[in-house]
Coordinates of C-alpha atoms (C1' of nucleotides) in Angstrom, one line a residue:
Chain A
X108 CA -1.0 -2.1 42.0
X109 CA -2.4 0.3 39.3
X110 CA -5.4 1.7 37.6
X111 CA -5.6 2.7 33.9
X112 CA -8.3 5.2 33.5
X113 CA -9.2 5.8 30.0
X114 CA -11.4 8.1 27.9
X115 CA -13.8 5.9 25.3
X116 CA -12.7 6.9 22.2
X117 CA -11.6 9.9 23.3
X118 CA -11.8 12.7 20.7
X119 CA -15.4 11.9 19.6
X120 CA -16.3 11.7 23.0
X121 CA -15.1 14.9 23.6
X122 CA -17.2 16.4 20.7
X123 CA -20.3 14.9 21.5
X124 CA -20.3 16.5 24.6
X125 CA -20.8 20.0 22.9
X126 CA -23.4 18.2 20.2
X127 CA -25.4 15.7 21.9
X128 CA -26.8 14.8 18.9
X129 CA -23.7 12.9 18.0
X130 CA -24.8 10.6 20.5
X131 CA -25.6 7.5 19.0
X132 CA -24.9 8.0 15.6
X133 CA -21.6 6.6 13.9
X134 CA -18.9 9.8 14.2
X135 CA -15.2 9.3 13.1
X136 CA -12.3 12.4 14.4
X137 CA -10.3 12.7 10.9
X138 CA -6.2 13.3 11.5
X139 CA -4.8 16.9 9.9
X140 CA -5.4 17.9 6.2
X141 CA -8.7 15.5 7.0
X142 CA -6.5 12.4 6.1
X143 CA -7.6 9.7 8.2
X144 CA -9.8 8.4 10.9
X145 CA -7.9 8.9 14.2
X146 CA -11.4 8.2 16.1
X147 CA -14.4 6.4 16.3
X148 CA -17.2 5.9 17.7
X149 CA -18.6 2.9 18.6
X150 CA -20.9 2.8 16.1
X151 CA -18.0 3.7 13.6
X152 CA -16.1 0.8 14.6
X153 CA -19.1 -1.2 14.3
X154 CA -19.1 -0.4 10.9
X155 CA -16.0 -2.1 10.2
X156 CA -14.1 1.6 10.0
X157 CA -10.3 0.8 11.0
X158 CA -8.0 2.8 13.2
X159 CA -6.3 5.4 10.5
X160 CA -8.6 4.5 7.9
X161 CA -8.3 7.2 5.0
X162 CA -11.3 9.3 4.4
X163 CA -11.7 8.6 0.8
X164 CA -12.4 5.2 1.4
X165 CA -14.7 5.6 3.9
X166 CA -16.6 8.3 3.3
X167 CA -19.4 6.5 1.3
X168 CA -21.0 5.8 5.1
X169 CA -21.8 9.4 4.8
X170 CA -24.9 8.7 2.3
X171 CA -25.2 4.9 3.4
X172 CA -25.2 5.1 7.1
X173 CA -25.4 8.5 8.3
X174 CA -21.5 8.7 9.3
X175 CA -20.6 12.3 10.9
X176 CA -16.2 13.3 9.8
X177 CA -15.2 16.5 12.1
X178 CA -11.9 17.8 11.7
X179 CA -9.8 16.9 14.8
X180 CA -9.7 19.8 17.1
X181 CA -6.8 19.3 19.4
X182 CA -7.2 22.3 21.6
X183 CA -10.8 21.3 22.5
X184 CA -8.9 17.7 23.5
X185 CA -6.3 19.0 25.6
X186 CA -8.5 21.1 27.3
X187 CA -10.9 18.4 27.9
X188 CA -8.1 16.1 28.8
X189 CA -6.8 18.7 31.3
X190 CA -10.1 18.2 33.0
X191 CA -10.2 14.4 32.4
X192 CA -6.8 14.1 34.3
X193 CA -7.4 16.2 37.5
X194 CA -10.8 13.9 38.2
X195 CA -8.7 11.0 37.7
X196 CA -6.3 11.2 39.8
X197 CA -7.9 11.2 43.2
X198 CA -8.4 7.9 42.7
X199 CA -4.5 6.7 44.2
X200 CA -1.6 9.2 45.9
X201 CA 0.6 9.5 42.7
X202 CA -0.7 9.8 38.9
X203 CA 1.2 9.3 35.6
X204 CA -0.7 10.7 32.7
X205 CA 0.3 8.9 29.7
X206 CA -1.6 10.2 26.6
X207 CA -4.1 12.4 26.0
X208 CA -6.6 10.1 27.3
X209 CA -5.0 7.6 29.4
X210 CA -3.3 7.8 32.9
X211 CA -2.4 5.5 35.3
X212 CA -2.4 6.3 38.6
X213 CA -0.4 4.1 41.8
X214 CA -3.0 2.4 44.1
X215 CA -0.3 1.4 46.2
X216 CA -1.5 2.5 49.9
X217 CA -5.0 2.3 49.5
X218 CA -7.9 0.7 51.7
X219 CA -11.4 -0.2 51.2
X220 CA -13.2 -1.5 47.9
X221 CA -10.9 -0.6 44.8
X222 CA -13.6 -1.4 42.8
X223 CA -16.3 1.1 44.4
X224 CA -13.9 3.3 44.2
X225 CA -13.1 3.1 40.7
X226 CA -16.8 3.3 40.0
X227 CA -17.1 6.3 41.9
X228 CA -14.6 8.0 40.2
X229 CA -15.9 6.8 36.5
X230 CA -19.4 8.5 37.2
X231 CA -17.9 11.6 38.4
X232 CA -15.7 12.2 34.9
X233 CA -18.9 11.2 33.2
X234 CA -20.9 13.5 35.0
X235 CA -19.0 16.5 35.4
X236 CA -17.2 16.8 32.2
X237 CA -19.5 14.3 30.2
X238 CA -16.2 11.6 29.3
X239 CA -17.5 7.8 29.5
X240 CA -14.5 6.0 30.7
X241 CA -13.5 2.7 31.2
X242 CA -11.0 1.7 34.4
X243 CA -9.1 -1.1 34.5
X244 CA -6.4 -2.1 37.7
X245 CA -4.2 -4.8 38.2
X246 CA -0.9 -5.9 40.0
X247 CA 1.1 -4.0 37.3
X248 CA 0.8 -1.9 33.9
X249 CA 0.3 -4.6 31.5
X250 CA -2.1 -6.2 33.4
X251 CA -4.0 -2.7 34.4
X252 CA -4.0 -2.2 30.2
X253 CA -5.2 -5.4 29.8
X254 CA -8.2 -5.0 32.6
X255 CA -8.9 -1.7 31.1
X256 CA -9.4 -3.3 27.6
X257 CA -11.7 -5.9 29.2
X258 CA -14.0 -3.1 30.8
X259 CA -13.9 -1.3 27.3
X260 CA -14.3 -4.0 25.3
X261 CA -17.3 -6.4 27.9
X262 CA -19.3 -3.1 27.5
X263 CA -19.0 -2.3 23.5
X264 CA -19.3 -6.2 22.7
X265 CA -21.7 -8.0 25.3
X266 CA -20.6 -11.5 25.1
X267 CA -16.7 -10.8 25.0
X268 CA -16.3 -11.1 28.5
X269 CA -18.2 -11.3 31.7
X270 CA -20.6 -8.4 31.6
X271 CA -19.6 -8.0 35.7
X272 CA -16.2 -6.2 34.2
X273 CA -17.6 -3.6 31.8
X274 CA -16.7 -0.1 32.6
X275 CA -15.0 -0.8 35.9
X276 CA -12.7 -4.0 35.5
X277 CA -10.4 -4.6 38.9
X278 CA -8.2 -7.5 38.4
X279 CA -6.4 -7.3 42.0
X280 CA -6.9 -10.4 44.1
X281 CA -9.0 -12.2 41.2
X282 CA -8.3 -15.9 42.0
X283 CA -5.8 -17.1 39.5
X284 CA -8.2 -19.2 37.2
X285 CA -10.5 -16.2 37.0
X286 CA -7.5 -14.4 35.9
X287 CA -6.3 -17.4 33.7
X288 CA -9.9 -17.5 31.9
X289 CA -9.3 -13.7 30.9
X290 CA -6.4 -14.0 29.4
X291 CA -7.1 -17.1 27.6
X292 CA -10.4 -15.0 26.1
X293 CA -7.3 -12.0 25.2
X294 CA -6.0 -12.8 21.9
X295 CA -2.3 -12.1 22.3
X296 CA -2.1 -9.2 19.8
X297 CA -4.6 -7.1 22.4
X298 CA -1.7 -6.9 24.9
X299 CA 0.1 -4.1 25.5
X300 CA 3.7 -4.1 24.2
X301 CA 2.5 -7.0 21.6
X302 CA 2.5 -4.9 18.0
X303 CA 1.6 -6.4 14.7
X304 CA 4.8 -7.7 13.9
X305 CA 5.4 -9.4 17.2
X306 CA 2.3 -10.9 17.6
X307 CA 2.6 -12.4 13.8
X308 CA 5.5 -13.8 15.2
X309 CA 4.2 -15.4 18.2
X310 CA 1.0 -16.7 16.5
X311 CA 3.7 -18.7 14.5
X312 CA 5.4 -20.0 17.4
X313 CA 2.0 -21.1 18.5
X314 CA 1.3 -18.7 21.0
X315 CA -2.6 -16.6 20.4
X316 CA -4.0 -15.7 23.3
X317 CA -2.4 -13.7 26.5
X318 CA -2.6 -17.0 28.5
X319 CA 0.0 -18.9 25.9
X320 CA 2.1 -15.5 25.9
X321 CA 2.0 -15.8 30.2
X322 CA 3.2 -19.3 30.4
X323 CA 6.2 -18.8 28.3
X324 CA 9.5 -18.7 30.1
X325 CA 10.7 -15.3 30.2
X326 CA 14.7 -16.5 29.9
X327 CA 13.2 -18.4 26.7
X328 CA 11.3 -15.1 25.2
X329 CA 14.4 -12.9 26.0
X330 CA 16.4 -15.1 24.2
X331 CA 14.4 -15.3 21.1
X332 CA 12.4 -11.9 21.0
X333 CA 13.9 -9.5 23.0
X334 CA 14.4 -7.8 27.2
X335 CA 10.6 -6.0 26.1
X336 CA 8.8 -8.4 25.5
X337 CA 10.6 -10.5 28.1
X338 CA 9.4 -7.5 30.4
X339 CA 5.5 -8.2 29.3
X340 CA 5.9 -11.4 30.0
X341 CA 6.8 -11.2 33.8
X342 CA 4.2 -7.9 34.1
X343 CA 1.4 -11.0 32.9
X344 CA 2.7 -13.1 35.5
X345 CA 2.1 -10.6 37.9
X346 CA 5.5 -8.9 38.9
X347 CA 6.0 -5.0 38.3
X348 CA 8.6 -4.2 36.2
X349 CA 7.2 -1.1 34.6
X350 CA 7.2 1.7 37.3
X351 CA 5.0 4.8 37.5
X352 CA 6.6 8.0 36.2
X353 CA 5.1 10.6 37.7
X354 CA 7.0 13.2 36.7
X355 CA 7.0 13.5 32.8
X356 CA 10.7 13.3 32.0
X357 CA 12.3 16.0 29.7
X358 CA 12.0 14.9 25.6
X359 CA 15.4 13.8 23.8
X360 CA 13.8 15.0 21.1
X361 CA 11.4 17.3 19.9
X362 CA 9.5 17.5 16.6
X363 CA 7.0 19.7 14.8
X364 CA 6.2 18.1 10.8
X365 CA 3.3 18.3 8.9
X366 CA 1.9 16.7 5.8
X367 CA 0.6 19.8 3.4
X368 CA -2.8 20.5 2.4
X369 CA -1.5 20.3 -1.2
X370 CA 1.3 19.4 -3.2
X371 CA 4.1 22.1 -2.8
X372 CA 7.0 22.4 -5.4
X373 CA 8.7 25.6 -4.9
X374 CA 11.7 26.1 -2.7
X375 CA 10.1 29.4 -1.2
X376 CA 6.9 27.6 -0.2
X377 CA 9.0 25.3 1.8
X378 CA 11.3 27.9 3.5
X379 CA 7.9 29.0 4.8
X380 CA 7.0 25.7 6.3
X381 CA 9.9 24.7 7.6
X382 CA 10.8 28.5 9.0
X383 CA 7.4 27.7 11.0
X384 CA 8.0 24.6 12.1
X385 CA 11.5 25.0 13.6
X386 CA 9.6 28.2 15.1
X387 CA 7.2 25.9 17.1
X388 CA 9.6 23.4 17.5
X389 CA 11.9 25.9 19.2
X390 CA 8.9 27.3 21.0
X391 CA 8.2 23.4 22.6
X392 CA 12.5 23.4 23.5
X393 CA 11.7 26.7 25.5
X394 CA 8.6 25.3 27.5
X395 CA 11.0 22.5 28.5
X396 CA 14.0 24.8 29.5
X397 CA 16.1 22.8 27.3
X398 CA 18.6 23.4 24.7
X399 CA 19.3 21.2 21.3
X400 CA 22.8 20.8 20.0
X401 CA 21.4 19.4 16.6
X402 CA 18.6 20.2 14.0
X403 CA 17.2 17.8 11.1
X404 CA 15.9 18.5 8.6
X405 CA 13.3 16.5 6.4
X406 CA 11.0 16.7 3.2
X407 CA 9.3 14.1 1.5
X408 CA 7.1 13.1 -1.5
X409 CA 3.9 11.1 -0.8
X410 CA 4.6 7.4 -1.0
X411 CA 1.2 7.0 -1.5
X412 CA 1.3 8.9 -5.0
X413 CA 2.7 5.8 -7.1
X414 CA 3.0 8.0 -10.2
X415 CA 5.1 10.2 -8.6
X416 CA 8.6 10.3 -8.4
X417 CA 10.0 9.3 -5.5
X418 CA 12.1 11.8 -3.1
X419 CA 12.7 11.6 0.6
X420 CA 15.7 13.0 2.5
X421 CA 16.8 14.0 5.6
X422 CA 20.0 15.9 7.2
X423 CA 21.2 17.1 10.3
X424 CA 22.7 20.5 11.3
X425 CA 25.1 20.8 14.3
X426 CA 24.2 24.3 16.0
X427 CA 27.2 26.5 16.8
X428 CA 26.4 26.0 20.3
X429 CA 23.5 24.2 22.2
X430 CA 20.7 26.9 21.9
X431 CA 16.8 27.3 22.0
X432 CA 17.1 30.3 19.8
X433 CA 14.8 30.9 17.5
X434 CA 16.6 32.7 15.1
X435 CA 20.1 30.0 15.2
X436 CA 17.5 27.0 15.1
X437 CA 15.5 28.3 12.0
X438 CA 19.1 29.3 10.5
X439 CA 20.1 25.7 11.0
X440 CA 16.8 24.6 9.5
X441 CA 16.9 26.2 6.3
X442 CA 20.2 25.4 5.6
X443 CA 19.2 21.9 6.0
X444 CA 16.9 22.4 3.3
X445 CA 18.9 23.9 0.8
X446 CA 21.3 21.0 1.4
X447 CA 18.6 18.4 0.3
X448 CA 16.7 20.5 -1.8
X449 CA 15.8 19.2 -5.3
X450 CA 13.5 21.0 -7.6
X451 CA 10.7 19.1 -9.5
X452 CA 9.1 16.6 -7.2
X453 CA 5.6 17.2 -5.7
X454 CA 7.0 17.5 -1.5
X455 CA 4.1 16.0 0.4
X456 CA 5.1 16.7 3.9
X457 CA 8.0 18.1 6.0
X458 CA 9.6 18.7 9.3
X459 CA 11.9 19.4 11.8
X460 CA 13.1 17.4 14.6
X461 CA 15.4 19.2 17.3
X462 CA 18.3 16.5 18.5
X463 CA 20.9 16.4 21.4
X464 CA 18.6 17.9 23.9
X465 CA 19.8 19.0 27.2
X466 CA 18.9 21.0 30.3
X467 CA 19.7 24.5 29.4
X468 CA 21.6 24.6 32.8
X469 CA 23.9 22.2 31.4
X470 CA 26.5 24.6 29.7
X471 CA 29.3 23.4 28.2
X472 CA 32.5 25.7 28.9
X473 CA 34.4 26.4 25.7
X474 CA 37.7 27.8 24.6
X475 CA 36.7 31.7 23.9
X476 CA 38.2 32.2 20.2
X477 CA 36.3 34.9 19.0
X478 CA 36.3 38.5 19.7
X479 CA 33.1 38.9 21.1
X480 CA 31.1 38.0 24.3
X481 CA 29.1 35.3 24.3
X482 CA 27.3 35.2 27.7
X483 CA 25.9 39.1 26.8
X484 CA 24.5 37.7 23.6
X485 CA 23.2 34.9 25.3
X486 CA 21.5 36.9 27.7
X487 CA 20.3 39.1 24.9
X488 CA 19.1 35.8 23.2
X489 CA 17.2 34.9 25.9
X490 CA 15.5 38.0 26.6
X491 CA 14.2 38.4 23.3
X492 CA 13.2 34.5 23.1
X493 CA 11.0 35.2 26.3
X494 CA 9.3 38.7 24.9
X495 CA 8.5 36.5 21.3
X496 CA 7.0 34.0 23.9
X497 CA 5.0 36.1 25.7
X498 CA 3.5 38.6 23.2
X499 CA 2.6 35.2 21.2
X500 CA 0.6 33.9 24.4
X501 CA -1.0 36.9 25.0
X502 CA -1.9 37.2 21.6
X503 CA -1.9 34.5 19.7
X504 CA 0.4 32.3 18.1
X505 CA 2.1 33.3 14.9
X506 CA 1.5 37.2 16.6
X507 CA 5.4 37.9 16.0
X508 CA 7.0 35.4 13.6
X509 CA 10.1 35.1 11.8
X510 CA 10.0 37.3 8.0
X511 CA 10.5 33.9 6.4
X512 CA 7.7 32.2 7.6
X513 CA 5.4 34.1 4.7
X514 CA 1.7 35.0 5.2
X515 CA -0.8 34.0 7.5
X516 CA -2.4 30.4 7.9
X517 CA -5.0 30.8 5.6
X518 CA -2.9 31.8 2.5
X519 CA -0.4 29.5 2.8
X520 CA 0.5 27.2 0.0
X521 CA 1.3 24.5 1.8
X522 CA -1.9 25.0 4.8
X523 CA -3.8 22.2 6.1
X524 CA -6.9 21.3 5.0
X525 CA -9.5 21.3 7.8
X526 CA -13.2 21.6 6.5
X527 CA -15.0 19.7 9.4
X528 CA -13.5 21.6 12.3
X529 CA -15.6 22.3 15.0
X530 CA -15.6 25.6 17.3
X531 CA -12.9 25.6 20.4
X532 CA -16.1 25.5 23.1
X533 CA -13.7 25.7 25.9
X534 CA -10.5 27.2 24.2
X535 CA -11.6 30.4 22.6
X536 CA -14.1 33.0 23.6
X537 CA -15.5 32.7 20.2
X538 CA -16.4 29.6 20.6
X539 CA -18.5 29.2 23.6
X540 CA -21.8 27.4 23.2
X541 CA -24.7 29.4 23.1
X542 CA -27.6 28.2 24.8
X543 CA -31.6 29.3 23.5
X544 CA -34.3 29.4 25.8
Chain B
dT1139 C1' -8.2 13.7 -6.2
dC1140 C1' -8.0 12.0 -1.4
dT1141 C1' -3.5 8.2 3.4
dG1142 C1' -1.4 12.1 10.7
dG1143 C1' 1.9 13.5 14.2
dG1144 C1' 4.9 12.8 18.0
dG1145 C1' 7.4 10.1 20.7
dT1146 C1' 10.6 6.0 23.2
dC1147 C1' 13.5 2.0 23.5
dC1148 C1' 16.4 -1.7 21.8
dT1149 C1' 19.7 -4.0 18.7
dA1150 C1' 23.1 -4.9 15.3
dG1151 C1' 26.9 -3.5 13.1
dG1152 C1' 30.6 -0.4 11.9
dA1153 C1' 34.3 2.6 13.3
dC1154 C1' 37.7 3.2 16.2
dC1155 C1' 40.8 2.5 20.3
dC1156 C1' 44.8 0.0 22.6
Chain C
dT834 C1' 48.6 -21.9 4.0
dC835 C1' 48.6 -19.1 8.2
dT836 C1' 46.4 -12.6 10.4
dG837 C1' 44.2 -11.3 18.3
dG838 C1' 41.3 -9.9 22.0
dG839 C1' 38.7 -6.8 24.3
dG840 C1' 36.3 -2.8 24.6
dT841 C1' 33.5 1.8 23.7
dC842 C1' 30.8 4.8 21.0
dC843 C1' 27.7 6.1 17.4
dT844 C1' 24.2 5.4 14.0
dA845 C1' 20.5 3.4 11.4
dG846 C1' 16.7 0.9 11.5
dG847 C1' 13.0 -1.7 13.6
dA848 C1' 9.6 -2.2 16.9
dC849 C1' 6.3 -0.4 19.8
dC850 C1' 3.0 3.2 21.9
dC851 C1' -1.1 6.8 21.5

DNA sequence: TCTGGGGTCCTAGGACCC
DNA sequence: TCTGGGGTCCTAGGACCC
């Protein structure tokens, strides 16, 4: 048995918590370089705004209807979710936190009324940190999603479903044709695990709503989709076969890319970017103890630009030896770049993506050909990735960087654009609230 | 003019082995 | 004319998630 406890469109949520007067009005969280809508309110949504809508196309709601873009502010979220997370999980033993505004948490082991409980638990997050959630539980993930999406979706469109499961929807011990009349309300593309493509797929075969998708026979769907969606199908039918994981496993791979603020041409401009991004990405490896034997490389015009030449490529470096160096995986980076670098297209975005990750205990013994000694520079490596590390903490990221990264953030070529960005309230001392008598 | 970032898992097919 | 059988490993690409 599991909940899902998830913030209501998180990131807007979280601002309107700092500017009440949000409340109410139709708000949308734009992406980096204010590109798209990554949230929205529900009066956004109501407005017919899509998930990952681009600004340009939807910013005429600004004059017509009032609409409020902020720049996404993802210290403020993690902070917020940080909070959001600790109230959450007293409501099982064991919590799994999924995204930045879900987690699921095991129920397994409780007594008394789930549902109170649940209830409980949703007025305390909205009360002490100001996050409306929505809670949903059931006999396994997919069908603790799916009651999760009932409670979010009974309260934003009365009508949908029984107003009884909005906010707090507990689909444990529901009598089967209760639990049959949901999911034949649940269009099948609403299910977790069921993407655009797949449900396209199954809407051909016949099967719309969640209820089709449950009465299939899992042997059948293996056979002709695949083992995941095979997996859905039993989680509908009410056996677990997604478990909790409640300790975050280490990443395979780790990435830091970014789409520029502006077209960048020049080979120098991208040395900068990508020196910073294999910084950060290299910073992430550290945080995880880990160590990457491979480094790729990528850069990119902007599909989007039709009268633009076309240019996207991507290459891998093998390190020397697995490392979380700094210096090696920058090194690695840049040579990537000159290998694909062409001059005269417009480069749109880039990145680099460590590969091969492994526990930096894991040390693969090697045949000493050189004349030198590797475990003293090693150590030597180490001590000065942990000094870079901590002086950056303490003051600030990008305090002690590489030469190659260039100049600071704000006269870089290739910097985001963020003109709505609101102040960190709860990150930075700058940005605390000020309250007037 | 203007379109995000960061992940995971699965599968098919090719290369290669004996 | 007619060209085996069984296996592993790796990679690219597709699908999904938030």
């Amino acid at each position: 048995m599991f909940a899902l406890v998830d913030g209501n469109n998180f990131y807007v949520s979280c601002e309107r918590v700092f500017r009440p007067s949000l409340i109410g009005r139709p708000v949308v969280v734009l992406s980096n370089n204010d590109g798209c809508a990554i949230a929205r309110s529900n009066e956004a949504k109501a407005l017919g705004i899509k998930m990952g809508a681009p600004w340009f196309q939807i910013r005429h709601f600004e004059e017509s209807h009032g609409l409020v873009a902020l720049s996404a502010n993802f210290a403020l979220y993690g902070d917020m979710s940080d909070r959001m997370m600790s109230l959450a999980a007293p409501l099982g033993h064991r919590q799994e936190i999924y995204s930045i505004d879900e987690s699921f948490v095991d129920l397994s082991g409780i007594v008394g009324d789930l549902t109170r409980r649940g209830c409980i638990i949703r007025q305390r997050i909205l009360k002490w940190i100001g996050i409306p959630c929505g809670i949903g539980m059931g006999a396994t993930k997919t069908l603790a999603k799916l009651a999760n999406h009932i409670a979010k979706t009974a309260e934003r469109k009365p009508g949908s479903y029984p107003a009884a499961f909005a906010q707090v929807c507990n689909l444990i011990h529901l009598p089967a044709s209760a639990l049959d009349a949901l999911l034949a309300a649940t269009q099948v593309g609403d299910i977790w695990g069921v993407g655009r493509r797949i449900g396209a797929q199954l809407n051909d075969a016949g099967v719309h709503t969640a209820l089709d998708l449950a009465r299939l026979d899992p042997a059948t769907v293996k056979r002709r989709w695949s083992v995941v969606l095979e997996r859905t199908v039993r989680e509908l039918q009410g056996t677990s076969c997604i478990s909790l994981e409640h300790q975050a496993p280490a990443k395979l791979q780790i990435a830091c890319t970014r789409s520029f603020g502006q077209a960048v041409l020049e080979h120098s401009v991208l040395q900068q970017a990508i020196t910073e991004f294999a910084s950060r990405a290299a910073q992430k490896l550290r945080i995880q103890n880990g160590n990457a034997a491979q480094v790729l490389t990528f850069i990119r015009t902007s599909p989007f630009r039709v009268q633009d030449t076309q240019y996207s490529r991507s290459t891998v470096v093998p390190l020397r030896r697995p490392c979380s160096d700094t210096r090696s995986i920058t090194q690695a980076a840049l040579a990537g770049l000159n290998a694909i670098y062409r001059p005269g297209y417009r480069y749109a975005k880039a990145g680099v993506m460590l590969l091969d990750i492994a526990p930096a205990s894991y040390v693969q013994q090697e045949l000493i050909l050189e004349d030198s000694d590797v475990d003293v520079a090693n150590v030597k490596a180490d001590r000065l990735m942990e000094t870079l590390d901590a002086i950056n903490h303490r003051f600030g990221r990008g305090t002690v960087s590489l030469a190659s990264s260039g100049q600071s953030n704000d006269v870089r070529a290739w910097g985001m654009k963020q003109e709505r960005r609101t102040p960190g309230y709860t990150t930075d001392w700058e940005g605390l609230a000020v309250v007037r008598a």
